[in-house]
Amino acid sequence: MNKPPGTMARLAQSPARQRIEFRSGDEAASLAARAVGFEAAGLYPAPPSNQVALCYGAALGGVRVLGATNSRGLVAALEQLAVQSAARVPMVLNVAARALAAMPGSGCDHSALYQALDAGWIVLCARDPQAVYDLNLAAVRIGEHAEVRLPVLVAYDGHVTSDEKRRISVLDEPEALERFLGTRAQAPTPLDVAHPATYGAPMDEDDFLDNKAQLSQAMDAARRVIPEVFAELGALTGRTYPVLEAYAMDDAETAVVLLNSAAETAKEAADVWRDDARKVGVLSPNVLRPFPAEEFRALLRHVNAVTVGDRADSYGAGGGSLSMQVRAALQQDVDNSTIVLARIYGLGGAPFHATDAEQFLDEAFAAATAGEAREPFAYHGATHGEAAPKAPKGLPPIRTGEVTRGMAKVNDATGRLEVELAPLWKMTSVPSRIAPGHAACPGCGAFTSLHQLYKVLEGDLVVLFQTGCAIVVSSSHGATAHRVNCIHNAAGNGAATLSGLVEAYQQRVRRGELPPSGDVTFVLVTGDGGMEADLADVIGAAHRTPRMMILEYDNQGRMSTGGQATHSTTLGARHGNTAQLLAACNLPYVFTASEGFAEDLMRKAAKAQWYARNEGMAYGKILSFCPLNWKTADDAAQPALQAAIDSCFFPLYEVEHGHTAITYDPDAMGRRKPVAEWLKLMGKTAPLLDLVNEAIVEEIQAETERRWARLKAMHEHPLL
Amino acid sequence: MNGSLPTRVRFNRIRFESIGGLGADSAAHALAATTVEKKGLDAAHLPSGGLERKGSRVRSEVLLASSDRPIRDGASGGAPDAIVVFHAALLRDPRTFAGLRKDGTFIYNAPAKSIPEELAALPRTARVLRIDAAGIAAKEKCAMNAVLLGALCGALPYVDAEAVLEGFCADEPGRNGFRRGMKEPETLADVGEADGDLSLSLGSRPGTGSAGGILSDPGTTVWNDVSAARTGFIPAFNRERCIHCGLCDLFCPDSCLVWEKGEEGGRFERELSGVDYRYCKGCLRCVESCPASAMLKKAETPAFVEQRSVPMFPEIVE
């Protein structure tokens, strides 16, 4: 049943039939995946920490697996990467390389990729969409080779390669590809119930060391196998991939070494210099693990000076990873006297043009002429020196008195917390803690929600914004809309970070370093996507119940990245409910609200703040309008929000010390509507109203009614 | 099939300057895809990066090259041979013109007779074309990007306009808009005053940022002008009808409604005095929420905005 791969020698001399497509790197990867016929794919939405684990499970099941992620997913999975290489389970993981940062943007950067270099995976580098396609095919064969059996990472540049579209050739002859790939060699699998085995058992030290030595041997085997597979790939496609690509290197005296798209740019610079009869060349590895040290030694033997550019720094090491490896490789050649310059460039997607590559060549040329590297390590294109003179001044800080109304009070007679809202017109004198001039979409409901919340939240606030639309549009490009202390941290870390800050605050108040407790309220602002990414921390925080509040603008999806689903998005009848989840964590106060019901929202926000100051964590889930991804007009917010609530898809209630109280009952108001009335108002869900989808809508309706009936029962019974 | 281009060096670069939601990225993609799929040339599409949102700045680039000279430099932001501006408000931003070559082509979307003074920044030798894409799109009931793509294809002799039309516009209104875009641009003489190619860089930064990346001044976005996010409509405030209830203020995502103390002894303690159009993105949620019809949807004109805008921070900004 297993057809052995590696039968290309018997194939026809000319490449297989192909067709032209116009594709981005991401699309090229998916075309390759489709061509290979991957049987499972881990394409989890934004919080990607588990997608590699998902792939691992599927690969253990004995199928061909493709994963795709970016820097955040890769780094979040670092431990998983090491487990998987040690377990010797092949799969292919595509990585659009971006920066390591709280909000990396989509620009290219290799800092996350470099973190993964020591994880025991084969690392292939794809310089353009064509290479993404081709190397994905090769990756299957390399990883599955009997002597290798390692997972393979295909790395390409964020944005420049992942998003930009190019002309590519793709195979149009499935049989030829099938012959190239063969079938996946069977390995032990937990799906083989006739042969029970234990996978991933803890190892003692000796076994662990041996296991890693085996992995190292597999890398050595890959060093032999990769050129063989690339040769077969060449026969199949007509495109060649040496492990180290050399451009114009034959008689080169000066060279640059660059990874991926920047190397392509540098070829333009080399051509300009060659036209000028100067002997320059470009080196760029197609394979980074195993590292092509021997090839570097051979190709640099007669080069006087080389500039190695790294799109990531190994801070404090005097160069990025690639430059250090090139230096280490050359050090083993006693006859070599190439001068190596290390340069850091293009971090976070800063563009790299041919003129930048020319400067690299210039610097190498100068070093060769001088016979020494006057500046062995430098940042290319950075502005050094004193902090810039300050940009225009912002707004004055908001004084506590300007924003304090005392609207939430405990009624001495009943012992209940009550809120008396100031009249709306009066609240127009509360200075907004968000300045105008931010870059949210027209009509954005996240900012309407924030504006309403800030009208009632009293005193000094410290806010932490979870990664998502709201923080990006309010604090990018060196300007901030926030008028109170605002923190942003990497996705999935918000609740823990803010808990730590609350702890420090309370300590410093105890020590008398800060004024007495109660003045500062700590607020975690999140979208529903950010909430999902941070759920483990949120539940942990709920357990410790620090004095803080979590306010979630729920716009039913991950809107900053194209509207991917979250737990909040209705998928047929399924959608999660974090309000119920956190109510079950026994928080003193949990509420749902909507910016469409502003006064109800503000009343609950005032209560939540009282609880956050006096008892412990409070949580509010606030349905917020998103004209971009709901696909509605900017000024069609009210009907859509009203219908979501009148249909009981998003009921308004609060859970106070475990008692559920519905705060708006569409039945009692005679306003109850079927969910279809809501779905039809949004472009994204209107197609559900087609007759063919009737069953789906009925299912949503039935589940909505069940939940509403349950909520009513909870409202009526104090023990529910 | 191989093709060739009268290219200066390796490729021709066309830049689409727009704001999110006007279809610049999809027009750029259609141009590049058609070139590759139908004409056998090489092309690249460099879409705008960053967050998905409406109203934000979009810069989409297309590189066209002969098929024997592969496009290798994928960095965006090179010097363009042609620039297409989708929204007249972008003409106020010098980045819109950056890098235009002295023999380049500049196409902008504006009603007849409109020649903003900022166009003086263009090279005197550049070809400047104006097209009323918004007006044509409204008449033909098509998307504006069809008209502007038509204008671009009409202006560049080496682009096969019919092939792009075929690849981009499936419906009749779109085709009509595209064809009018090809035919109707006005060539403007004596607009630009600059000599030679325009610079790509917009001045060097004065220094580095603060250590740790802390933005130490609160509320600095007040210096931004976000009016380019509007797509033709603004809320017009009628003070006579206003009951100063404060509802609109709850629903304005952009905090651009200006309130003041009511007149001494008057009916209202707080009064709405108007809109600061510098910060208004034209979502019209204030119009939607107003119970007294004091906010009305109005087609935007520069004169109206100039006369009626109420500055929110007169002592701080400008």
Short mmCIF file of N, CA and C in Angstrom, two decimals, chain A residues 51-53 55-56 59 65-69 73-74 77-95 113 115-124 139 142-143 148-155 212 215-216 218-219 222 226 287-291:
data_model
loop_
_atom_site.label_atom_id
_atom_site.label_comp_id
_atom_site.label_asym_id
_atom_site.label_seq_id
_atom_site.Cartn_x
_atom_site.Cartn_y
_atom_site.Cartn_z
N GLN A 51 -3.03 25.69 18.04
CA GLN A 51 -3.24 25.13 16.71
C GLN A 51 -2.15 24.13 16.35
N VAL A 52 -0.94 24.38 16.85
CA VAL A 52 0.12 23.42 16.56
C VAL A 52 -0.16 22.11 17.31
N ALA A 53 -0.71 22.24 18.51
CA ALA A 53 -1.09 21.04 19.26
C ALA A 53 -2.18 20.27 18.54
N CYS A 55 -2.56 20.21 15.35
CA CYS A 55 -1.86 19.55 14.24
C CYS A 55 -1.14 18.29 14.75
N TYR A 56 -0.52 18.43 15.92
CA TYR A 56 0.22 17.30 16.49
C TYR A 56 -0.71 16.10 16.67
N ALA A 59 -1.48 14.65 13.34
CA ALA A 59 -0.32 13.95 12.77
C ALA A 59 -0.08 12.62 13.47
N VAL A 65 -0.54 16.58 7.70
CA VAL A 65 -1.10 17.72 8.39
C VAL A 65 -0.40 19.00 7.97
N LEU A 66 -1.21 20.02 7.73
CA LEU A 66 -0.69 21.34 7.45
C LEU A 66 -1.12 22.29 8.55
N GLY A 67 -0.21 23.07 9.06
CA GLY A 67 -0.57 24.16 9.96
C GLY A 67 -0.16 25.47 9.32
N ALA A 68 -0.78 26.54 9.72
CA ALA A 68 -0.39 27.85 9.23
C ALA A 68 -0.58 28.83 10.35
N THR A 69 0.44 29.65 10.58
CA THR A 69 0.33 30.61 11.67
C THR A 69 1.25 31.79 11.39
N GLY A 73 1.54 32.83 16.88
CA GLY A 73 1.20 31.43 16.99
C GLY A 73 2.44 30.57 17.17
N LEU A 74 3.50 30.95 16.46
CA LEU A 74 4.73 30.18 16.52
C LEU A 74 5.34 30.25 17.92
N ALA A 77 3.60 28.49 20.61
CA ALA A 77 3.68 27.03 20.50
C ALA A 77 5.10 26.51 20.70
N LEU A 78 6.02 27.35 21.19
CA LEU A 78 7.43 26.92 21.26
C LEU A 78 7.61 25.59 21.99
N GLU A 79 6.94 25.44 23.11
CA GLU A 79 7.08 24.21 23.86
C GLU A 79 6.53 23.03 23.05
N GLN A 80 5.41 23.29 22.41
CA GLN A 80 4.80 22.26 21.58
C GLN A 80 5.73 21.85 20.43
N LEU A 81 6.43 22.85 19.86
CA LEU A 81 7.35 22.56 18.76
C LEU A 81 8.41 21.56 19.22
N ALA A 82 8.94 21.80 20.42
CA ALA A 82 10.01 20.93 20.93
C ALA A 82 9.48 19.53 21.22
N VAL A 83 8.27 19.45 21.72
CA VAL A 83 7.67 18.14 22.00
C VAL A 83 7.53 17.35 20.70
N GLN A 84 7.11 18.05 19.68
CA GLN A 84 6.78 17.38 18.44
C GLN A 84 8.01 16.88 17.68
N SER A 85 9.09 17.68 17.72
CA SER A 85 10.31 17.21 17.05
C SER A 85 10.89 16.03 17.82
N ALA A 86 10.81 16.11 19.16
CA ALA A 86 11.33 15.01 19.97
C ALA A 86 10.52 13.74 19.75
N ALA A 87 9.23 13.91 19.48
CA ALA A 87 8.36 12.75 19.24
C ALA A 87 8.50 12.21 17.82
N ARG A 88 9.22 12.98 16.98
CA ARG A 88 9.52 12.58 15.60
C ARG A 88 8.26 12.35 14.78
N VAL A 89 7.35 13.33 14.91
CA VAL A 89 6.09 13.26 14.17
C VAL A 89 6.11 14.33 13.08
N PRO A 90 6.16 13.94 11.80
CA PRO A 90 6.24 14.93 10.73
C PRO A 90 4.92 15.69 10.53
N MET A 91 5.05 16.95 10.19
CA MET A 91 3.95 17.76 9.68
C MET A 91 4.58 18.98 9.03
N VAL A 92 3.77 19.80 8.39
CA VAL A 92 4.29 21.02 7.77
C VAL A 92 3.60 22.21 8.42
N LEU A 93 4.39 23.17 8.87
CA LEU A 93 3.83 24.38 9.48
C LEU A 93 4.31 25.59 8.69
N ASN A 94 3.37 26.29 8.09
CA ASN A 94 3.70 27.54 7.38
C ASN A 94 3.71 28.69 8.38
N VAL A 95 4.71 29.54 8.27
CA VAL A 95 4.80 30.68 9.19
C VAL A 95 5.00 31.96 8.39
N LEU A 113 10.62 33.92 14.20
CA LEU A 113 11.17 32.77 13.47
C LEU A 113 12.46 32.28 14.12
N GLN A 115 13.36 32.48 17.11
CA GLN A 115 13.10 31.79 18.38
C GLN A 115 12.89 30.30 18.14
N ALA A 116 12.37 29.97 16.96
CA ALA A 116 12.01 28.58 16.69
C ALA A 116 13.18 27.78 16.10
N LEU A 117 14.31 28.45 15.85
CA LEU A 117 15.41 27.74 15.16
C LEU A 117 15.98 26.60 16.00
N ASP A 118 15.83 26.71 17.30
CA ASP A 118 16.42 25.67 18.17
C ASP A 118 15.38 24.65 18.61
N ALA A 119 14.25 24.61 17.95
CA ALA A 119 13.17 23.72 18.39
C ALA A 119 13.27 22.32 17.78
N GLY A 120 14.26 22.09 16.92
CA GLY A 120 14.41 20.76 16.35
C GLY A 120 13.58 20.50 15.11
N TRP A 121 13.11 21.57 14.48
CA TRP A 121 12.37 21.42 13.24
C TRP A 121 13.28 21.72 12.05
N ILE A 122 13.01 21.08 10.93
CA ILE A 122 13.62 21.50 9.67
C ILE A 122 13.05 22.88 9.36
N VAL A 123 13.88 23.82 8.94
CA VAL A 123 13.37 25.15 8.60
C VAL A 123 13.70 25.48 7.15
N LEU A 124 12.67 25.61 6.34
CA LEU A 124 12.85 26.01 4.94
C LEU A 124 12.43 27.47 4.82
N ALA A 139 8.56 20.01 1.51
CA ALA A 139 8.52 19.84 2.97
C ALA A 139 7.89 18.50 3.35
N ILE A 142 10.52 15.77 2.72
CA ILE A 142 11.67 15.83 3.62
C ILE A 142 11.28 15.32 5.00
N GLY A 143 10.18 15.86 5.53
CA GLY A 143 9.77 15.50 6.88
C GLY A 143 9.42 14.03 7.03
N VAL A 148 14.58 10.80 8.46
CA VAL A 148 14.42 12.14 9.03
C VAL A 148 13.28 12.16 10.06
N ARG A 149 12.07 11.93 9.61
CA ARG A 149 10.88 11.94 10.48
C ARG A 149 10.86 13.13 11.43
N LEU A 150 10.87 14.31 10.83
CA LEU A 150 10.83 15.54 11.63
C LEU A 150 9.76 16.47 11.07
N PRO A 151 9.20 17.30 11.93
CA PRO A 151 8.29 18.33 11.43
C PRO A 151 9.08 19.41 10.68
N VAL A 152 8.41 20.04 9.73
CA VAL A 152 9.08 21.02 8.86
C VAL A 152 8.35 22.35 8.91
N LEU A 153 9.13 23.38 9.06
CA LEU A 153 8.58 24.74 9.08
C LEU A 153 8.90 25.40 7.75
N VAL A 154 7.91 25.99 7.11
CA VAL A 154 8.15 26.77 5.89
C VAL A 154 7.93 28.23 6.26
N ALA A 155 9.02 29.00 6.27
CA ALA A 155 8.93 30.39 6.73
C ALA A 155 8.96 31.35 5.56
N LYS A 212 17.41 13.46 22.35
CA LYS A 212 17.85 14.66 21.64
C LYS A 212 19.02 14.33 20.70
N LEU A 215 17.58 13.14 17.64
CA LEU A 215 17.05 14.26 16.87
C LEU A 215 18.17 14.93 16.07
N SER A 216 19.31 15.09 16.74
CA SER A 216 20.45 15.70 16.08
C SER A 216 20.91 14.85 14.89
N ALA A 218 18.97 12.95 13.16
CA ALA A 218 17.95 13.12 12.12
C ALA A 218 18.23 14.38 11.31
N MET A 219 18.71 15.44 11.99
CA MET A 219 19.08 16.67 11.29
C MET A 219 20.24 16.40 10.32
N ALA A 222 18.87 14.82 7.42
CA ALA A 222 18.17 15.80 6.59
C ALA A 222 19.14 16.54 5.68
N ILE A 226 17.72 16.52 1.98
CA ILE A 226 17.13 17.73 1.40
C ILE A 226 17.59 17.98 -0.05
N VAL A 287 17.46 26.92 3.09
CA VAL A 287 17.31 26.03 4.25
C VAL A 287 18.09 26.64 5.40
N LEU A 288 17.42 26.83 6.53
CA LEU A 288 18.10 27.43 7.68
C LEU A 288 18.40 26.38 8.74
N ARG A 289 17.64 25.31 8.77
CA ARG A 289 17.93 24.15 9.62
C ARG A 289 17.66 22.90 8.81
N PRO A 290 18.65 22.03 8.64
CA PRO A 290 20.03 22.17 9.09
C PRO A 290 20.73 23.33 8.39
N PHE A 291 21.64 23.99 9.14
CA PHE A 291 22.29 25.19 8.61
C PHE A 291 23.33 24.83 7.56
#
